[in-house]
mmCIF file of C-alpha atoms in Angstrom:
data_model
loop_
_atom_site.group_PDB
_atom_site.id
_atom_site.type_symbol
_atom_site.label_atom_id
_atom_site.label_comp_id
_atom_site.label_asym_id
_atom_site.label_seq_id
_atom_site.Cartn_x
_atom_site.Cartn_y
_atom_site.Cartn_z
ATOM 1 C CA LEU A 1 -15.693 7.763 3.605
ATOM 2 C CA ARG A 2 -16.064 10.207 6.516
ATOM 3 C CA HIS A 3 -14.255 7.987 8.998
ATOM 4 C CA PRO A 4 -10.630 9.140 9.469
ATOM 5 C CA ALA A 5 -9.578 5.618 10.471
ATOM 6 C CA LEU A 6 -10.370 4.451 6.945
ATOM 7 C CA TYR A 7 -7.568 6.531 5.436
ATOM 8 C CA THR A 8 -5.046 5.425 8.031
ATOM 9 C CA LEU A 9 -6.005 1.790 7.475
ATOM 10 C CA ALA A 10 -5.845 2.179 3.693
ATOM 11 C CA TYR A 11 -2.365 3.707 3.952
ATOM 12 C CA LEU A 12 -1.153 0.974 6.321
ATOM 13 C CA TYR A 13 -2.452 -1.806 4.094
ATOM 14 C CA PHE A 14 -0.968 -0.105 1.032
ATOM 15 C CA ALA A 15 2.415 0.094 2.802
ATOM 16 C CA LEU A 16 2.154 -3.517 3.944
ATOM 17 C CA ASN A 17 1.354 -4.662 0.429
ATOM 18 C CA CYS A 18 4.273 -2.631 -0.935
ATOM 19 C CA GLY A 19 6.539 -4.801 1.196
ATOM 20 C CA VAL A 20 4.763 -7.994 0.174
ATOM 21 C CA TYR A 21 4.913 -7.138 -3.529
ATOM 22 C CA THR A 22 8.532 -6.071 -3.214
ATOM 23 C CA LEU A 23 9.399 -9.501 -1.850
ATOM 24 C CA SER A 24 7.257 -11.275 -4.429
ATOM 25 C CA PHE A 25 8.758 -9.502 -7.422
ATOM 26 C CA TRP A 26 12.328 -8.830 -6.309
ATOM 27 C CA LEU A 27 13.227 -11.880 -4.175
ATOM 28 C CA PRO A 28 14.737 -13.914 -7.060
ATOM 29 C CA THR A 29 16.764 -10.886 -8.153
ATOM 30 C CA LEU A 30 17.918 -10.259 -4.583
ATOM 31 C CA ILE A 31 19.044 -13.878 -4.279
ATOM 32 C CA GLN A 32 20.786 -13.715 -7.650
ATOM 33 C CA GLY A 33 22.586 -10.565 -6.466
ATOM 34 C CA LEU A 34 23.921 -12.580 -3.551
ATOM 35 C CA GLY A 35 25.891 -14.744 -5.966
ATOM 36 C CA VAL A 36 23.424 -17.555 -6.628
ATOM 37 C CA VAL A 37 23.284 -17.987 -10.407
ATOM 38 C CA ASN A 38 21.632 -21.391 -10.821
ATOM 39 C CA ILE A 39 17.894 -20.879 -11.427
ATOM 40 C CA GLN A 40 16.939 -24.013 -9.494
ATOM 41 C CA ARG A 41 18.964 -22.883 -6.492
ATOM 42 C CA ILE A 42 17.351 -19.435 -6.644
ATOM 43 C CA GLY A 43 13.977 -21.183 -6.529
ATOM 44 C CA LEU A 44 15.039 -23.357 -3.613
ATOM 45 C CA TYR A 45 16.446 -20.398 -1.678
ATOM 46 C CA SER A 46 13.178 -18.542 -2.323
ATOM 47 C CA LEU A 47 11.348 -21.300 -0.470
ATOM 48 C CA ILE A 48 13.194 -20.568 2.766
ATOM 49 C CA PRO A 49 11.645 -17.193 3.698
ATOM 50 C CA TYR A 50 8.151 -18.192 2.589
ATOM 51 C CA SER A 51 8.250 -21.487 4.500
ATOM 52 C CA ILE A 52 9.335 -19.745 7.678
ATOM 53 C CA GLY A 53 6.804 -16.977 7.016
ATOM 54 C CA ALA A 54 3.904 -19.419 6.617
ATOM 55 C CA VAL A 55 4.574 -21.000 9.999
ATOM 56 C CA ALA A 56 5.071 -17.607 11.645
ATOM 57 C CA MET A 57 1.864 -16.247 10.120
ATOM 58 C CA LEU A 58 -0.181 -19.035 11.674
ATOM 59 C CA CYS A 59 1.506 -18.601 15.051
ATOM 60 C CA VAL A 60 1.164 -14.807 15.108
ATOM 61 C CA ALA A 61 -2.471 -14.861 13.970
ATOM 62 C CA ARG A 62 -3.396 -17.411 16.609
ATOM 63 C CA ARG A 63 -1.441 -15.675 19.366
ATOM 64 C CA SER A 64 -2.910 -12.258 18.563
ATOM 65 C CA ASP A 65 -6.412 -13.763 18.725
ATOM 66 C CA VAL A 66 -5.765 -15.543 22.014
ATOM 67 C CA ARG A 67 -4.282 -12.443 23.619
ATOM 68 C CA ALA A 68 -6.715 -10.053 21.900
ATOM 69 C CA ALA A 69 -3.728 -7.841 21.098
ATOM 70 C CA HIS A 70 -4.171 -7.368 17.377
ATOM 71 C CA HIS A 71 -2.832 -3.792 17.324
ATOM 72 C CA HIS A 72 0.341 -4.819 19.108
ATOM 73 C CA TYR A 73 1.008 -7.835 16.894
ATOM 74 C CA PHE A 74 0.252 -5.868 13.740
ATOM 75 C CA THR A 75 2.633 -3.075 14.744
ATOM 76 C CA VAL A 76 5.452 -5.438 15.677
ATOM 77 C CA SER A 77 4.974 -7.511 12.518
ATOM 78 C CA LEU A 78 4.923 -4.474 10.241
ATOM 79 C CA CYS A 79 8.039 -3.011 11.889
ATOM 80 C CA LEU A 80 9.856 -6.352 11.588
ATOM 81 C CA GLY A 81 8.977 -6.499 7.887
ATOM 82 C CA ALA A 82 10.158 -2.953 7.232
ATOM 83 C CA ALA A 83 13.351 -3.362 9.259
ATOM 84 C CA GLY A 84 14.130 -6.675 7.583
ATOM 85 C CA LEU A 85 13.769 -5.232 4.091
ATOM 86 C CA ALA A 86 15.848 -2.170 4.928
ATOM 87 C CA ALA A 87 18.531 -4.233 6.683
ATOM 88 C CA THR A 88 19.081 -6.444 3.624
ATOM 89 C CA THR A 89 20.950 -3.498 2.145
ATOM 90 C CA LEU A 90 23.594 -3.907 4.875
ATOM 91 C CA THR A 91 24.590 -7.415 3.739
ATOM 92 C CA PRO A 92 24.829 -7.045 -0.047
ATOM 93 C CA HIS A 93 27.114 -10.010 -0.785
ATOM 94 C CA LEU A 94 26.570 -12.256 2.228
ATOM 95 C CA LEU A 95 24.148 -15.059 1.369
ATOM 96 C CA TRP A 96 23.136 -16.433 4.749
ATOM 97 C CA PRO A 97 22.919 -13.149 6.689
ATOM 98 C CA SER A 98 20.872 -11.732 3.795
ATOM 99 C CA MET A 99 18.620 -14.800 3.755
ATOM 100 C CA ALA A 100 18.081 -14.404 7.501
ATOM 101 C CA LEU A 101 17.085 -10.750 7.023
ATOM 102 C CA ILE A 102 14.857 -11.574 4.060
ATOM 103 C CA SER A 103 13.240 -14.304 6.159
ATOM 104 C CA ALA A 104 12.682 -11.852 9.015
ATOM 105 C CA ALA A 105 11.099 -9.402 6.581
ATOM 106 C CA THR A 106 8.876 -12.143 5.189
ATOM 107 C CA VAL A 107 7.846 -13.256 8.678
ATOM 108 C CA GLY A 108 6.873 -9.707 9.566
ATOM 109 C CA LEU A 109 5.024 -8.924 6.351
ATOM 110 C CA VAL A 110 3.028 -12.123 5.982
ATOM 111 C CA SER A 111 2.239 -12.192 9.708
ATOM 112 C CA ALA A 112 0.815 -8.688 9.509
ATOM 113 C CA LEU A 113 -1.645 -9.600 6.738
ATOM 114 C CA PRO A 114 -4.244 -11.584 8.715
ATOM 115 C CA VAL A 115 -3.832 -9.486 11.852
ATOM 116 C CA PHE A 116 -4.500 -6.327 9.839
ATOM 117 C CA TRP A 117 -8.052 -7.408 9.072
ATOM 118 C CA ALA A 118 -8.794 -7.974 12.747
ATOM 119 C CA VAL A 119 -7.606 -4.422 13.415
ATOM 120 C CA ALA A 120 -9.506 -2.973 10.449
ATOM 121 C CA THR A 121 -12.826 -4.609 11.206
ATOM 122 C CA ALA A 122 -12.602 -3.501 14.840
ATOM 123 C CA ALA A 123 -11.758 0.092 13.856
ATOM 124 C CA LEU A 124 -14.524 0.574 11.299
ATOM 125 C CA PRO A 125 -18.152 1.037 12.405
ATOM 126 C CA LYS A 126 -20.309 -1.924 11.414
ATOM 127 C CA GLU A 127 -22.427 0.107 8.997
ATOM 128 C CA ALA A 128 -19.294 1.435 7.251
ATOM 129 C CA ALA A 129 -17.298 -1.801 7.242
ATOM 130 C CA PRO A 130 -18.282 -3.112 3.770
ATOM 131 C CA VAL A 131 -17.434 0.152 2.001
ATOM 132 C CA GLY A 132 -14.356 0.584 4.187
ATOM 133 C CA ILE A 133 -13.028 -2.878 3.421
ATOM 134 C CA ALA A 134 -13.646 -2.346 -0.298
ATOM 135 C CA THR A 135 -11.845 1.011 -0.187
ATOM 136 C CA ILE A 136 -8.884 -0.408 1.712
ATOM 137 C CA THR A 137 -8.612 -3.325 -0.705
ATOM 138 C CA THR A 138 -8.830 -1.041 -3.738
ATOM 139 C CA VAL A 139 -6.185 1.371 -2.473
ATOM 140 C CA SER A 140 -3.861 -1.464 -1.491
ATOM 141 C CA GLY A 141 -4.213 -3.004 -4.937
ATOM 142 C CA LEU A 142 -2.303 -0.036 -6.296
ATOM 143 C CA ALA A 143 0.741 -1.263 -4.362
ATOM 144 C CA GLY A 144 1.144 -4.116 -6.836
ATOM 145 C CA ALA A 145 1.593 -1.672 -9.688
ATOM 146 C CA VAL A 146 3.381 1.156 -7.909
ATOM 147 C CA CYS A 147 5.957 -0.400 -5.586
ATOM 148 C CA PRO A 148 7.779 -2.984 -7.742
ATOM 149 C CA ALA A 149 7.867 -0.492 -10.624
ATOM 150 C CA ALA A 150 9.167 2.256 -8.325
ATOM 151 C CA ILE A 151 11.980 0.022 -7.120
ATOM 152 C CA GLY A 152 12.860 -0.806 -10.726
ATOM 153 C CA PHE A 153 12.828 2.895 -11.572
ATOM 154 C CA VAL A 154 15.084 3.696 -8.597
ATOM 155 C CA LYS A 155 17.418 0.862 -9.607
ATOM 156 C CA THR A 156 17.620 2.243 -13.139
ATOM 157 C CA LEU A 157 18.399 5.749 -11.867
ATOM 158 C CA THR A 158 20.865 4.872 -9.118
ATOM 159 C CA GLY A 159 22.220 1.456 -10.075
ATOM 160 C CA ASN A 160 20.969 -0.248 -6.883
ATOM 161 C CA ARG A 161 17.740 -1.111 -5.087
ATOM 162 C CA ASP A 162 18.762 0.193 -1.683
ATOM 163 C CA THR A 163 16.629 3.349 -1.707
ATOM 164 C CA GLY A 164 13.625 1.350 -2.879
ATOM 165 C CA LEU A 165 14.112 -1.188 -0.127
ATOM 166 C CA TYR A 166 14.388 1.588 2.454
ATOM 167 C CA CYS A 167 11.080 2.998 1.291
#
């Protein structure tokens, strides 16, 4: 617990998981807000970002390993995820531009997940790695409770999710 990198890594993984949980919980509602009312179609549209994200995750993880540039790929992926989520607020009633931005956010967020652990294990000393990984995982688990609820709270207060998506 004396390693400063641990707290930075825990924060980064918490933030990453906030984005992942936001997509997981709010994606059907976002798609419904784009004018899709049929539940089956909402489910089918939800497949699009995750299908693209799965392929991208494999490509990014492999490429970051081959190039040994985990920090770079993690940073780019995390920024793409954040920018994609924030940019969805700019296309509130446009289905395909919004789906493209949601897909970009998904690509960034899910691609950052495996690369993060390469960064984390390299940053933590070997003797501190087990406790560090457990701490990071525990702190990031709070994202599942905090972030979707915070977005719901912001939506209740303001009438839209925009501020929550920016965060």
